[in-house]
Short mmCIF file of N, CA and C in Angstrom, two decimals:
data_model
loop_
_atom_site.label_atom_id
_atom_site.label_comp_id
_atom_site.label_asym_id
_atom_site.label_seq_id
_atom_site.Cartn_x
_atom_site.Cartn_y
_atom_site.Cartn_z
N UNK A 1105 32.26 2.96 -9.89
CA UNK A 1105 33.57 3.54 -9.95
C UNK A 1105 34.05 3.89 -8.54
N UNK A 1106 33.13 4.60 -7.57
CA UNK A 1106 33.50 4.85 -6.25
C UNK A 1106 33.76 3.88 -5.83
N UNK A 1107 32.56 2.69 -5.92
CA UNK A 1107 33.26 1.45 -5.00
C UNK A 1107 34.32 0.68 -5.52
N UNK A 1108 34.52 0.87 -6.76
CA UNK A 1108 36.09 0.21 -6.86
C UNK A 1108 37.10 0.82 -6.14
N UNK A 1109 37.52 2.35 -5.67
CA UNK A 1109 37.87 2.97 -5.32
C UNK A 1109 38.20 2.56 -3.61
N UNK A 1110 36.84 2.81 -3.09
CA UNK A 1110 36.59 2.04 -1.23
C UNK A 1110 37.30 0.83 -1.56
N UNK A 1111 37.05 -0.35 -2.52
CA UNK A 1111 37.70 -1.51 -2.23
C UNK A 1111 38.95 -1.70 -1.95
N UNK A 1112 39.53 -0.36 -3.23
CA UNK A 1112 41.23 -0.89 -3.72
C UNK A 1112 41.83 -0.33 -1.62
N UNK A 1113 41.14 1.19 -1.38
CA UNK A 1113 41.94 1.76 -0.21
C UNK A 1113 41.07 0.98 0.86
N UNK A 1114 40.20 0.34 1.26
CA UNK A 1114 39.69 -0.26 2.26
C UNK A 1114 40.70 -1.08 3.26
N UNK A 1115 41.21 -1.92 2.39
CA UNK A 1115 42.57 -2.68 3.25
C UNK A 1115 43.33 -1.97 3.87
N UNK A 1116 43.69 -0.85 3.42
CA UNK A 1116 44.81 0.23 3.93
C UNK A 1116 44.38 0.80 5.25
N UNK A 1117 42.97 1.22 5.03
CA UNK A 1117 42.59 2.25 6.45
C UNK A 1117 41.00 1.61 6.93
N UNK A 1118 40.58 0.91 5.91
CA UNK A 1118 38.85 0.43 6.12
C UNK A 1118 37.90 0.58 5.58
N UNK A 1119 36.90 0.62 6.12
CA UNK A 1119 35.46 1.23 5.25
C UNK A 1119 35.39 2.34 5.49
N UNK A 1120 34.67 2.54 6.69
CA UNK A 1120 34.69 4.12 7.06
C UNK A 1120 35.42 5.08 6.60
N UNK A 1121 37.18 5.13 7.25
CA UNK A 1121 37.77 6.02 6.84
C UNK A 1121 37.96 6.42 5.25
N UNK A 1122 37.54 5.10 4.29
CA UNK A 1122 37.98 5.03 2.93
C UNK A 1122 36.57 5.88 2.66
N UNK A 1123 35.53 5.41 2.73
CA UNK A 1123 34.08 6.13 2.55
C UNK A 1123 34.49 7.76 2.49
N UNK A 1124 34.39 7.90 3.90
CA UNK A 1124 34.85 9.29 4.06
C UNK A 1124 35.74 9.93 3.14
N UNK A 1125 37.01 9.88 3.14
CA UNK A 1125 38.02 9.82 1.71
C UNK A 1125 37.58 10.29 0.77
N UNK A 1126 36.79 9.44 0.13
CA UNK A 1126 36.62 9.06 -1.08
C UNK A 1126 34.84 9.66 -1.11
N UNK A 1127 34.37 10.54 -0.21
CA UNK A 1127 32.63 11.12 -0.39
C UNK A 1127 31.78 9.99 -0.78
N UNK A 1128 32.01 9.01 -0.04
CA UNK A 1128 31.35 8.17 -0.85
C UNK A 1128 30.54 7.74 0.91
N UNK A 1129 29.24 7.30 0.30
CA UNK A 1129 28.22 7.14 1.33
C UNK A 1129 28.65 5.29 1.91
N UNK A 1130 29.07 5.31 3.14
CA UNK A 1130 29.47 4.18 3.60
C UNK A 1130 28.10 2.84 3.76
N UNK A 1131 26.84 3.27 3.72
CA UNK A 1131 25.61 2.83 3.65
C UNK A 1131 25.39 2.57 2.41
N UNK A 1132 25.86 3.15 1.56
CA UNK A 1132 25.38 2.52 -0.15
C UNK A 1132 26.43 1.57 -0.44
N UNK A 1133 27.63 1.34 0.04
CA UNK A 1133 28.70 0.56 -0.20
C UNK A 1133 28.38 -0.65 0.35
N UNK A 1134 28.10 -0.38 1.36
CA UNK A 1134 27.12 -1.91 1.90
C UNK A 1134 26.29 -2.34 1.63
N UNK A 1135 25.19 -1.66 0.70
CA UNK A 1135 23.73 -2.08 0.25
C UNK A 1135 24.11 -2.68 -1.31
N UNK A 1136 25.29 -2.57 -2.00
CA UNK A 1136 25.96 -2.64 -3.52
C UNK A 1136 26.37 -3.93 -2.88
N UNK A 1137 27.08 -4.31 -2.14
CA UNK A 1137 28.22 -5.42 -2.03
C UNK A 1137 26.71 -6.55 -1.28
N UNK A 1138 25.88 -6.66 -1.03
CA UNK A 1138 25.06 -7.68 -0.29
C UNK A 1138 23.57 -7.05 -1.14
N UNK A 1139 23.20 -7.74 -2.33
CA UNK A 1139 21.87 -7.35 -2.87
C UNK A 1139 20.91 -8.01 -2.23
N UNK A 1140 19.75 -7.00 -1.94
CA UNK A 1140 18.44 -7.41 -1.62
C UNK A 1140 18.31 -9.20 -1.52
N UNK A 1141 17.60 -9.55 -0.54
CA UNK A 1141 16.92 -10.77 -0.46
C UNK A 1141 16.17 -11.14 -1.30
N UNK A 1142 15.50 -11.42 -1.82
CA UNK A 1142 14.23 -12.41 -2.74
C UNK A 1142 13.06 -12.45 -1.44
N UNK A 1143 11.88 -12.13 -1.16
CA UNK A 1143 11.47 -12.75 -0.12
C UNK A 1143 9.67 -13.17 -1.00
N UNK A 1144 9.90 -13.84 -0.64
CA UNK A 1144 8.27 -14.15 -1.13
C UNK A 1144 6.94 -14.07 -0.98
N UNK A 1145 6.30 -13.46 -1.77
CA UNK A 1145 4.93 -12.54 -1.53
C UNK A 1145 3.87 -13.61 -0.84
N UNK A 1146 3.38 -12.96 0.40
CA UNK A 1146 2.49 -13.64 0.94
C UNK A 1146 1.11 -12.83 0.73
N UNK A 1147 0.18 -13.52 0.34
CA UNK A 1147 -1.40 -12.90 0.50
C UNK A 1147 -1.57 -12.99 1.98
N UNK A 1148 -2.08 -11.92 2.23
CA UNK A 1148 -2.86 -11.26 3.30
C UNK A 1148 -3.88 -11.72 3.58
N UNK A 1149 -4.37 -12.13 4.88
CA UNK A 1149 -5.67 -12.46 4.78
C UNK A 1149 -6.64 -11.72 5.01
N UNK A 1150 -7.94 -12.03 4.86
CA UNK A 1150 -9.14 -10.97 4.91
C UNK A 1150 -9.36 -10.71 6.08
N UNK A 1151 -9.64 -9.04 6.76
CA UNK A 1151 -9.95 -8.67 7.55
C UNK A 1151 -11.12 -9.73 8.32
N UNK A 1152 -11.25 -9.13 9.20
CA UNK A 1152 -12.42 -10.01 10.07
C UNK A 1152 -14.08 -9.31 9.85
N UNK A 1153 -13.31 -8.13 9.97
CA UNK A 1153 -14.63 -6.93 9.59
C UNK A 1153 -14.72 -6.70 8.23
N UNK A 1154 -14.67 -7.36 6.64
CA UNK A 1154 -14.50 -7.40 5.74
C UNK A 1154 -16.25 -7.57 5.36
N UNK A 1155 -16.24 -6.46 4.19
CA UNK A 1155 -17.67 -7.01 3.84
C UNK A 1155 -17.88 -8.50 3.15
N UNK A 1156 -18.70 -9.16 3.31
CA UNK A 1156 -18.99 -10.77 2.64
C UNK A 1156 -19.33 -9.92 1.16
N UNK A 1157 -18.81 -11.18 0.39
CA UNK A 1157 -19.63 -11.21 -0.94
C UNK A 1157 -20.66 -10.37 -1.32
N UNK A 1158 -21.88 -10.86 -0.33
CA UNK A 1158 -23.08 -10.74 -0.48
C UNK A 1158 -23.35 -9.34 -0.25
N UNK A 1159 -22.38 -8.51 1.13
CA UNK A 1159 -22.44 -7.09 1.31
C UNK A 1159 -22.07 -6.33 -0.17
N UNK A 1160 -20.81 -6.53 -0.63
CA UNK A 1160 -20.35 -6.15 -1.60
C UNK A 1160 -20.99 -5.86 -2.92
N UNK A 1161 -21.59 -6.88 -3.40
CA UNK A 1161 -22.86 -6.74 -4.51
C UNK A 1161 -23.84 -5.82 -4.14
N UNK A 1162 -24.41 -5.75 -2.85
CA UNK A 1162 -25.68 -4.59 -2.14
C UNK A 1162 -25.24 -3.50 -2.56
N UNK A 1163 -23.68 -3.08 -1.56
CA UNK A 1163 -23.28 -1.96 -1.67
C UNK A 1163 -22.96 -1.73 -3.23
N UNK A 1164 -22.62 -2.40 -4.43
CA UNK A 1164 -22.14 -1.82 -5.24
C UNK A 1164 -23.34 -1.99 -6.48
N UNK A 1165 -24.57 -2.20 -5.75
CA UNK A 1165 -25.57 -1.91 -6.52
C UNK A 1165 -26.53 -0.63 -5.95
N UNK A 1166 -26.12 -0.32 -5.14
CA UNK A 1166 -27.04 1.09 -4.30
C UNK A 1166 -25.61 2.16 -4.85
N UNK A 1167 -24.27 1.86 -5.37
CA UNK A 1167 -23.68 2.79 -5.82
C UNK A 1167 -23.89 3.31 -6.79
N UNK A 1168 -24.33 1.88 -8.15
CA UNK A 1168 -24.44 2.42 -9.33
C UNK A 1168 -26.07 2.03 -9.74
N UNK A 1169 -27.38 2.20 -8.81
CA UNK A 1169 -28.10 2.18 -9.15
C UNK A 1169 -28.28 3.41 -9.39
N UNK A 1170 -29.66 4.02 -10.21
CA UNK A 1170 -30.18 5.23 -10.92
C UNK A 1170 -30.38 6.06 -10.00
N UNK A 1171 -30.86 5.87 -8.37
CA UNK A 1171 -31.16 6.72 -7.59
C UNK A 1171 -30.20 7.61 -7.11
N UNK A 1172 -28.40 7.20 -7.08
CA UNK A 1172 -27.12 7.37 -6.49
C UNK A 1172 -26.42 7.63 -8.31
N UNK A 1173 -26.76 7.74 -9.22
CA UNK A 1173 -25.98 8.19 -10.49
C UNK A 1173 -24.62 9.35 -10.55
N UNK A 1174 -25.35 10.29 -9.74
CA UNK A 1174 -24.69 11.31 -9.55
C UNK A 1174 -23.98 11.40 -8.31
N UNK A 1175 -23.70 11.08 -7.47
CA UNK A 1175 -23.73 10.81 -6.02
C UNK A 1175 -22.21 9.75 -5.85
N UNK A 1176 -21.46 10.75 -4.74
CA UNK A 1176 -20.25 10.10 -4.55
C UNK A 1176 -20.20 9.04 -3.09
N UNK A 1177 -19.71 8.10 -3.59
CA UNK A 1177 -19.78 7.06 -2.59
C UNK A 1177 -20.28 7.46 -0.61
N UNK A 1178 -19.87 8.38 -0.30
CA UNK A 1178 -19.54 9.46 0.63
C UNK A 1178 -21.05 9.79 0.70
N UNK A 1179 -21.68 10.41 -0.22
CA UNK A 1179 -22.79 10.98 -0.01
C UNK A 1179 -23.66 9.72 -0.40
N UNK A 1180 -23.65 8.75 -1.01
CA UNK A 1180 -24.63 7.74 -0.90
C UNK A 1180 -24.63 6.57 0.37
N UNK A 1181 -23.97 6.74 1.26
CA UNK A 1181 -23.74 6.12 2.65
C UNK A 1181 -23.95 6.91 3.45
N UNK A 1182 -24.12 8.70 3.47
CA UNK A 1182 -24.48 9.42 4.48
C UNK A 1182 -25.90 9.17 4.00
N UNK A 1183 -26.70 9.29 2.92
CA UNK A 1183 -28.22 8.97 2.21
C UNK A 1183 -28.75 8.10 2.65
N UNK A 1184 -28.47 6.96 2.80
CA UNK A 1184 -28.68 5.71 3.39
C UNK A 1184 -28.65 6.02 4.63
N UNK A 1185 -27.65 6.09 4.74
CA UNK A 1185 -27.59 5.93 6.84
C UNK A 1185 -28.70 6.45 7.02
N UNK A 1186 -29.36 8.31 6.75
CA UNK A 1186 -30.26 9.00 7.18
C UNK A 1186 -31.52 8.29 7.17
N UNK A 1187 -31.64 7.34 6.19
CA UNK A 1187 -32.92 6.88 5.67
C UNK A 1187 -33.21 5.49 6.69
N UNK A 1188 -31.97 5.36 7.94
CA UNK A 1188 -31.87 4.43 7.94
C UNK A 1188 -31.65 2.81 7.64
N UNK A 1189 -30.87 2.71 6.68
CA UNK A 1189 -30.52 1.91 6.01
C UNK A 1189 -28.52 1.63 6.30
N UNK A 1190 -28.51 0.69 6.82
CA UNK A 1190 -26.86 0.43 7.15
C UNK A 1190 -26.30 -0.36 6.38
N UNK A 1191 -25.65 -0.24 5.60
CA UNK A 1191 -25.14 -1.10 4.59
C UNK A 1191 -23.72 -1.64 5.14
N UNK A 1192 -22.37 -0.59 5.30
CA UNK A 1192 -21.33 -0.47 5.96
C UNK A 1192 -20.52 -0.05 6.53
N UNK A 1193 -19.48 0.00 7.26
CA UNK A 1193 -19.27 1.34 8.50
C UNK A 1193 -19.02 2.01 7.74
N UNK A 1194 -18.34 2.88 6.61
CA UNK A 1194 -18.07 4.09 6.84
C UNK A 1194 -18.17 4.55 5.08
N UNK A 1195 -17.86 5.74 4.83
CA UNK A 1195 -17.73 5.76 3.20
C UNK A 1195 -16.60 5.44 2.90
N UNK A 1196 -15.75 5.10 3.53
CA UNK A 1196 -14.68 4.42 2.91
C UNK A 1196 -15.21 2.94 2.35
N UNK A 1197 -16.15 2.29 3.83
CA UNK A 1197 -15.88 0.83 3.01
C UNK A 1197 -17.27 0.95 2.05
N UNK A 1198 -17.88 2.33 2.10
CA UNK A 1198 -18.74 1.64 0.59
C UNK A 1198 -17.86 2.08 -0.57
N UNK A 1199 -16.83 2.96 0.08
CA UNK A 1199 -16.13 3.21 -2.17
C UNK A 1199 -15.06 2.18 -2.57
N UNK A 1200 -14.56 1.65 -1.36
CA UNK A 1200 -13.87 0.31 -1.49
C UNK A 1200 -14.44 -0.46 -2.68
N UNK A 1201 -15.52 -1.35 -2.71
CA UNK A 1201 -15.50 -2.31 -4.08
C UNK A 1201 -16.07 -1.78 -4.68
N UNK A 1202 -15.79 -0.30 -5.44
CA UNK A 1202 -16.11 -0.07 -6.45
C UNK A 1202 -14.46 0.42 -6.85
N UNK A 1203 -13.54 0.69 -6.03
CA UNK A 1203 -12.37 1.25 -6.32
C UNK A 1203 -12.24 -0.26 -7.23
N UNK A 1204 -10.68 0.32 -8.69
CA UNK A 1204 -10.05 -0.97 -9.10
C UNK A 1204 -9.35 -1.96 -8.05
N UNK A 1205 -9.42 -3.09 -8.94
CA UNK A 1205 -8.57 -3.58 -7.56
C UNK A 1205 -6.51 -3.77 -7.44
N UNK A 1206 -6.37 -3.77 -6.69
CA UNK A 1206 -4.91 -3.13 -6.14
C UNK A 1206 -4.96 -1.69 -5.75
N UNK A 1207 -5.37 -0.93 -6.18
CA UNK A 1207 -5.20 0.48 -6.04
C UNK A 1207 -5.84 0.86 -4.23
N UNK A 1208 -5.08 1.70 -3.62
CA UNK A 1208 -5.41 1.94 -1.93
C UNK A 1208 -5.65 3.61 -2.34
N UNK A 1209 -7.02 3.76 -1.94
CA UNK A 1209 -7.30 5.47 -1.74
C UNK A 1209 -7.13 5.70 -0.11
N UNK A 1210 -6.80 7.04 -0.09
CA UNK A 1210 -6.78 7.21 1.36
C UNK A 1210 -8.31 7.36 1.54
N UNK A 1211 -8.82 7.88 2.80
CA UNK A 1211 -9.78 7.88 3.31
C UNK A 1211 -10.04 7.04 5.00
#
C-alpha cells in the first residue's frame, strides 16, 4: 500500500523526498521493486586440516565407547591427551562428528 503510494508521488518530487513524505523506508522500496537474485548453492570444500574418514570413526568410537559413557566430548580429549594419546586438535574437533550433520555448535 505504501509503495503504491511512493510510486503514484515519485514522479512529482522522487524517491527520497516521496519516502520521506510518505514514512516509508526508502531502502525497503528498493529491495520490493528488484527481488533477490537466485544464486546457486555451492558445496564447500573440505578443510585441509579436516579429520580423514579413518580419524573420524577413532574419534567417534573413543566417544561412545564404555570407558567415555558418561564423559563430554571436552573431557574425553582432555583424558586422552593426558594419557597421551592425540586423536585431534581440540574438543571441538572431537564433538564435531558426533554433532548431527548441518547443525554448527559454537566452540
Amino acid at each position: 500500500m505504501i509503495d503504491q503510494a511512493v510510486a503514484e508521488v515519485e514522479p512529482l518530487v522522487g524517491t527520497a523526498p516521496a519516502c520521506r513524505a510518505l514514512g516509508a523506508s526508502r531502502a525497503s522500496v528498493y529491495r520490493r521493486r528488484t527481488p533477490p537474485r537466485l544464486r546457486e548453492r555451492r558445496l564447500r570444500p573440505a578443510p585441509a586440516r579436516a579429520l580423514s574418514p579413518s580419524e573420524r570413526e577413532e574419534v567417534l568410537a573413543q566417544l561412545h565407547g564404555e570407558r567415555f559413557v558418561d564423559c563430554s566430548p571436552a573431557q574425553v580429549w582432555a583424558t586422552l591427551l593426558d594419557g597421551g594419546r592425540y586423536l585431534c586438535a581440540s574438543p571441538r574437533s572431537a564433538a564435531r562428528p558426533a554433532a548431527p550433520a548441518g547443525r554448527r555448535a559454537g566452540g
